[in-house]
Tab-separated table of C-alpha atoms and ligand atoms in Angstrom:
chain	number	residue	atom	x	y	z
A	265	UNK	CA	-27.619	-20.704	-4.292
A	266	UNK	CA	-25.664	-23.677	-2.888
A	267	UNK	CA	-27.076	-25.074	0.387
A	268	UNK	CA	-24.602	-25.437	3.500
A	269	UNK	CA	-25.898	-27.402	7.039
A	270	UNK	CA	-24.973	-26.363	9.903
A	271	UNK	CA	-24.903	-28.669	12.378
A	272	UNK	CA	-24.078	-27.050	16.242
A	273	UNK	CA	-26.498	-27.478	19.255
A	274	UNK	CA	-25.005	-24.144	20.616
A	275	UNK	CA	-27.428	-21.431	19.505
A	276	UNK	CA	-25.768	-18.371	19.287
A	277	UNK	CA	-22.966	-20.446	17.573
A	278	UNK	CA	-25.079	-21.908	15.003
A	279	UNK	CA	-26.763	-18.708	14.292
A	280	UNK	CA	-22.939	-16.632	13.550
A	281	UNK	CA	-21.818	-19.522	11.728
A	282	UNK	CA	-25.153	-19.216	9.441
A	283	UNK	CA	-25.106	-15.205	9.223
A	284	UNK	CA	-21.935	-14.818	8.206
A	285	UNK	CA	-22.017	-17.612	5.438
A	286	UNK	CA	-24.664	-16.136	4.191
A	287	UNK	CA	-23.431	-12.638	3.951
A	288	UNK	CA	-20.703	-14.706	1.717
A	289	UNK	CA	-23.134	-16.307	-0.348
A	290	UNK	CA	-24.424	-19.430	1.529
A	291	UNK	CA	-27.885	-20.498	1.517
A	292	UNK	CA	-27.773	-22.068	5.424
A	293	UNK	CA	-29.972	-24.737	7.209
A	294	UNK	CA	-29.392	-25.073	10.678
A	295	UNK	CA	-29.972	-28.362	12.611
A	296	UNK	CA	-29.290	-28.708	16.386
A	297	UNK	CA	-28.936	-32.291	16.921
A	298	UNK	CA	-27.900	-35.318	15.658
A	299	UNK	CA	-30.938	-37.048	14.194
A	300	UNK	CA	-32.140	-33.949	12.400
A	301	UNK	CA	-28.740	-33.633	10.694
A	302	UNK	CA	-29.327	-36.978	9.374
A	303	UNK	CA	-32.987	-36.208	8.294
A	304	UNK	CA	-32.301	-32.971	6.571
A	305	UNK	CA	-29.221	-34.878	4.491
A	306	UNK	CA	-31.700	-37.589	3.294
A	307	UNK	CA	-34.439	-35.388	2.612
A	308	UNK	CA	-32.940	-32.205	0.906
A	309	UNK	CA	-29.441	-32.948	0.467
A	310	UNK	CA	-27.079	-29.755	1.406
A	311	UNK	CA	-23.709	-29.027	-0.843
A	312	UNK	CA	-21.733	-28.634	2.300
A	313	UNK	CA	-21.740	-29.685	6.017
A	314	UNK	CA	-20.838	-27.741	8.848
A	315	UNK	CA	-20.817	-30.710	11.966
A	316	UNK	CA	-20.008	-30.323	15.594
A	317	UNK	CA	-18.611	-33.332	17.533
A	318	UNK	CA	-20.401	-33.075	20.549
A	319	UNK	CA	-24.002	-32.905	20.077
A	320	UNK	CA	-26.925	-34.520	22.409
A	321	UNK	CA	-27.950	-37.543	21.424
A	322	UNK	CA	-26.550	-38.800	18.345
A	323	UNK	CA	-23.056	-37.271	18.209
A	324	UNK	CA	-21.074	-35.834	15.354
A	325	UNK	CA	-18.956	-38.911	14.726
A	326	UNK	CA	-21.675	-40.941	14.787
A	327	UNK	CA	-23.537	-38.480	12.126
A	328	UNK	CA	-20.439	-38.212	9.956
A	329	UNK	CA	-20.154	-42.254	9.914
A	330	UNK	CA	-23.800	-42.616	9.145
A	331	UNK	CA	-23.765	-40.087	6.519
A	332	UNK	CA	-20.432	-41.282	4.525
A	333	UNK	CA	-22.339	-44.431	4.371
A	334	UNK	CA	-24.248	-42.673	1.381
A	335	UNK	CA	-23.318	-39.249	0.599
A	336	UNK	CA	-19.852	-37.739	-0.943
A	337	UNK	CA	-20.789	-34.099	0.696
A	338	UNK	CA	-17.959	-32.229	1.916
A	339	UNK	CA	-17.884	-31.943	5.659
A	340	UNK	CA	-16.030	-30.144	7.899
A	341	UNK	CA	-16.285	-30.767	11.373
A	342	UNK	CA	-15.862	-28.685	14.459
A	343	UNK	CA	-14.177	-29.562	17.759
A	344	UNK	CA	-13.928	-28.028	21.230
A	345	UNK	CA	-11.466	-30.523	22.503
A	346	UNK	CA	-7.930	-30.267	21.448
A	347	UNK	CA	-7.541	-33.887	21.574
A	348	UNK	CA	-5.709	-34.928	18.595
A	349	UNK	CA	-7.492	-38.314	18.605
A	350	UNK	CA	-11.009	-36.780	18.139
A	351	UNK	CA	-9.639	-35.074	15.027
A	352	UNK	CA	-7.531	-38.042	13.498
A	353	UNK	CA	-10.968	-40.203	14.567
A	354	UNK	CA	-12.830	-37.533	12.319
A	355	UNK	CA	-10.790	-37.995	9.328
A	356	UNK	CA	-10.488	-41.339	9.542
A	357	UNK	CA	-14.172	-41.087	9.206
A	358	UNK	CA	-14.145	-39.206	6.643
A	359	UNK	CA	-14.335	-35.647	7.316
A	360	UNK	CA	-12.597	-32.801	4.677
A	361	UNK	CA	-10.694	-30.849	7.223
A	362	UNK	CA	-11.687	-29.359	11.130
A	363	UNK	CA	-11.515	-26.744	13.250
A	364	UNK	CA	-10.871	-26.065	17.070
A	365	UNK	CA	-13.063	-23.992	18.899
A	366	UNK	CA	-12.762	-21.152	19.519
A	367	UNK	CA	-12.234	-20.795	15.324
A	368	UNK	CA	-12.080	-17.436	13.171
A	369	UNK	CA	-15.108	-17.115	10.691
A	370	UNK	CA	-13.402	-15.673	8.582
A	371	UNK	CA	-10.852	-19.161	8.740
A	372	UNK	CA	-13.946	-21.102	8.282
A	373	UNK	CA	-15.187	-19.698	5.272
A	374	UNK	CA	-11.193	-19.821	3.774
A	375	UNK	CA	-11.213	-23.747	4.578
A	376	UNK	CA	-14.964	-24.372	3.104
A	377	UNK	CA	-13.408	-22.763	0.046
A	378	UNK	CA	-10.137	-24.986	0.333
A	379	UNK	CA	-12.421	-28.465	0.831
A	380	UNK	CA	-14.787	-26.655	-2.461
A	381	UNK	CA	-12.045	-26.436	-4.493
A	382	UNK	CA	-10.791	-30.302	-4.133
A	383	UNK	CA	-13.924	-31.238	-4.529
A	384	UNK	CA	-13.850	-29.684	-8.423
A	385	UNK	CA	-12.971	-31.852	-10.978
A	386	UNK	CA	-9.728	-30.787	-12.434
A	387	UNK	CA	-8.196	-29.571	-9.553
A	388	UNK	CA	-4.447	-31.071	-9.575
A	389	UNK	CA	-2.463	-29.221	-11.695
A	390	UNK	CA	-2.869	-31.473	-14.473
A	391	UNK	CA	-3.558	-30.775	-18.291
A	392	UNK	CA	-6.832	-31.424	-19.280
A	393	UNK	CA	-7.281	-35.223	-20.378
A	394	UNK	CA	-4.658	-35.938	-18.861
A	395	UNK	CA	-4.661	-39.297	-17.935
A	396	UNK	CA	-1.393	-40.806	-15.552
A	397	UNK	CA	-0.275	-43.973	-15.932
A	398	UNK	CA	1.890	-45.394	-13.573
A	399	UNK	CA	2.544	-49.675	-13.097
A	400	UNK	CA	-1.109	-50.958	-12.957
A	401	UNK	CA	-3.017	-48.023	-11.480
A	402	UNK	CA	-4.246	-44.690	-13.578
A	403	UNK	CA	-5.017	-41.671	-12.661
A	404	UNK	CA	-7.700	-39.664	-14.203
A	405	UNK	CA	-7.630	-36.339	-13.095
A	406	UNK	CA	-10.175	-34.524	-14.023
A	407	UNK	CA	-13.055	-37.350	-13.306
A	408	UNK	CA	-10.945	-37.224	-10.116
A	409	UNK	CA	-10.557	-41.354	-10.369
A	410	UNK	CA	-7.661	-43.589	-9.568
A	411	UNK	CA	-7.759	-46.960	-11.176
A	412	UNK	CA	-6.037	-50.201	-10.046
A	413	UNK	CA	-6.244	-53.136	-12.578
A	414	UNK	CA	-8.906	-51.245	-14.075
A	415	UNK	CA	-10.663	-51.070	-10.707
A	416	UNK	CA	-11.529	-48.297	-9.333
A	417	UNK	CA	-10.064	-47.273	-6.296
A	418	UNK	CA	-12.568	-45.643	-3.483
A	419	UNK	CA	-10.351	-42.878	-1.962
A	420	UNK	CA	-11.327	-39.285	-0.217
A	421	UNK	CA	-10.632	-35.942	-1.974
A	422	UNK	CA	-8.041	-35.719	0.391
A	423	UNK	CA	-6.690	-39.095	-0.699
A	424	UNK	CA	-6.825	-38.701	-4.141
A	425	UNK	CA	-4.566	-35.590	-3.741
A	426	UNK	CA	-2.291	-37.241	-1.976
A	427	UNK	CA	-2.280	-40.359	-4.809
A	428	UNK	CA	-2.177	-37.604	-7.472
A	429	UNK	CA	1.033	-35.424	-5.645
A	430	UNK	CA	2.962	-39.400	-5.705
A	431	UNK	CA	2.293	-40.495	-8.883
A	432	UNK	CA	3.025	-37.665	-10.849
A	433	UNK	CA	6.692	-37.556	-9.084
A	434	UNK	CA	7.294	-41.768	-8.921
A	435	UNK	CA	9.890	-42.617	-6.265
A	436	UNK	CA	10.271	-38.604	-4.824
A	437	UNK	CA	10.354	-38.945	-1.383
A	438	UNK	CA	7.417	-36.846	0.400
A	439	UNK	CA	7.646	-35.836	3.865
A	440	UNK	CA	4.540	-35.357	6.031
A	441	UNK	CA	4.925	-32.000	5.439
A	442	UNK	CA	5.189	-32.011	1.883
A	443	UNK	CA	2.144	-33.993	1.672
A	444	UNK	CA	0.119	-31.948	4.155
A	445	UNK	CA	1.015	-28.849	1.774
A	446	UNK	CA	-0.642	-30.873	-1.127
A	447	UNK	CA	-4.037	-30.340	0.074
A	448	UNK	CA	-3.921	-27.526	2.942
A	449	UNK	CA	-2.868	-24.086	1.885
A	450	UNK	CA	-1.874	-23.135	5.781
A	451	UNK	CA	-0.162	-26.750	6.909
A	452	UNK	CA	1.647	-26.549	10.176
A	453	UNK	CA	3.556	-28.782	11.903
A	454	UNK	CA	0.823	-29.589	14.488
A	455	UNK	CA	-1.131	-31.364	11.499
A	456	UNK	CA	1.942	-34.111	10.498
A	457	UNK	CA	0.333	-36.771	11.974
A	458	UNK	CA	-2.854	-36.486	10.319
A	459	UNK	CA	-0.697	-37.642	7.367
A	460	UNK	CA	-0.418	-40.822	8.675
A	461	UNK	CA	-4.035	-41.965	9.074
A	462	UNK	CA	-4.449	-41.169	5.360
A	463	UNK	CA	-1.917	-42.805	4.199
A	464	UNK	CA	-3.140	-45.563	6.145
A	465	UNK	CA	-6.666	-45.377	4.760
A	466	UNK	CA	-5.093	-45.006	1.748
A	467	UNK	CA	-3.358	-48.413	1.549
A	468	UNK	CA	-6.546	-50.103	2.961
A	469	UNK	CA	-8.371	-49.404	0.409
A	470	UNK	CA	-5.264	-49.636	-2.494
A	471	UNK	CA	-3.230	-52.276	-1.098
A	472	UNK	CA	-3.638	-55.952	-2.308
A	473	UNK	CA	-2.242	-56.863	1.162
A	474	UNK	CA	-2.207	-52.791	3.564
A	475	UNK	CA	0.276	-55.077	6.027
A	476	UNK	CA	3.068	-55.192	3.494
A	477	UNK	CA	2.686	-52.057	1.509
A	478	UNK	CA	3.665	-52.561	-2.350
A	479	UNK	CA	2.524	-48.885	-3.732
A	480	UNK	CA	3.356	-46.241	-1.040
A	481	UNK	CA	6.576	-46.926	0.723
A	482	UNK	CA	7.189	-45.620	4.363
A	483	UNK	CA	10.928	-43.828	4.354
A	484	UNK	CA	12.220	-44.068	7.729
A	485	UNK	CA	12.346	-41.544	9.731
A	486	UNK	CA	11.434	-39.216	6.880
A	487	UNK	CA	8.085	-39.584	4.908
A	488	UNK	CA	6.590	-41.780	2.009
A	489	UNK	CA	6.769	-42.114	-0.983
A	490	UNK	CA	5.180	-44.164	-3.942
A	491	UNK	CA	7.301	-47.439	-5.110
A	492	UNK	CA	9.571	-46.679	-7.643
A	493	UNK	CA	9.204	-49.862	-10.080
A	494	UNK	CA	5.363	-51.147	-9.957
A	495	UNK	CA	6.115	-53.353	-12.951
A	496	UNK	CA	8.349	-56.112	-11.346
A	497	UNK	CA	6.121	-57.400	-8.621
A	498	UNK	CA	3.380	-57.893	-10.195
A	499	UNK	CA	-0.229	-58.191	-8.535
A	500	UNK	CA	1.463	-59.858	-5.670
A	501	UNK	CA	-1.079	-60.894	-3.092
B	48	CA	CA1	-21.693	-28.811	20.733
């Protein structure tokens, strides 16, 4: 059985979160603080991670940071405050998706299986083997790598499915929407700007030079999209 930690000082919250994923096949650990959540994902390792932001002590930003330091685990985190900068802050961190208190169980289990599924190798649409070449960067879908010069690129699952959705349609113009659809089944408007902290993280870590973009264009007013000729420019620094 797969091992999910759920990370929530609130009691009776931790304890419904951890009932009902087991009832759907979850084997659950519960931790109620910060600095156990870090011990339990050094010393046995869960599949998934369930974190609150606000927990005594060490918070859940703070726990997310330390643990993407080492460990590729999914996470999910949960928020009381509708504050769109503690959820933008959380992805840029690193975090697979979130949730606002008060959440649907039921919606929680859909988006651990949404974040499960990116995580499998092959996921994409792509034919097996398939390996996308486009300028100097390749895309191997189903090791779920993107290559630059041969480099490997360090991108999130998100990322990558955002990478994948521009390179197999060079020069298409993607709006925030579009993009948020890539990788979240139920994207509403209220989510947009979350595309714009990946695409950020994207080009930091793809980017020669993230100030003047030379991969993934910003179109005015509408989107991105990925540059349509690659081959012209070079590695221009
Ligand atoms: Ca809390």
């Amino acid at each position: 059985m797969k091992k999910i930690l759920v990370v929530e000082d609130e009691k009776k919250l931790n304890k419904m979160i951890c009932d009902y994923l087991e009832a759907v096949g979850w084997e659950t650990v519960s931790a109620f603080d910060g600095i156990t959540a870090l011990k339990i994902i050094r010393d046995e390792p869960p599949e998934f991670v369930i974190l609150d932001v606000m927990l005594p002590g060490v918070d859940g930003m703070d726990v997310l940071r330390r643990l993407r330091e080492t460990a590729a685990v999914p996470v999910i985190m949960l928020t009381a405050r509708a504050e769109e900068g503690d959820k933008l802050m959380g992805l840029e961190l690193g975090a697979d998706d979130y949730m606002t208190k008060p959440f649907s169980l039921k919606e929680l289990s859909a988006r651990i299986r949404a974040v499960e599924r990116r995580y499998k190798p092959g996921h994409g649409g792509f034919g097996k083997d398939q390996i996308i070449e486009y300028g100097d960067l390749k895309l191997d879908p189903v090791k779920r790598v993107l290559l630059r010069l041969g480099q490997e690129v360090k991108l999130t699952s998100v990322q990558f499915d955002i990478m994948a959705a521009f390179i197999k349609n060079p020069g298409r113009v993607f709006t925030r929407m579009d993009l948020l659809n890539v990788f979240q089944e139920d994207a509403y408007d209220g989510y947009e700007r979350t595309i714009d902290v990946h695409i950020k993280n994207i080009r930091k870590a793809l980017e020669p030079d993230h100030s003047h973009p030379k991969y993934i264009e910003t179109v005015w007013r509408v989107g991105y999209k990925l540059a349509e000729d690659l081959s012209k420019e070079g590695d221009a620094r």
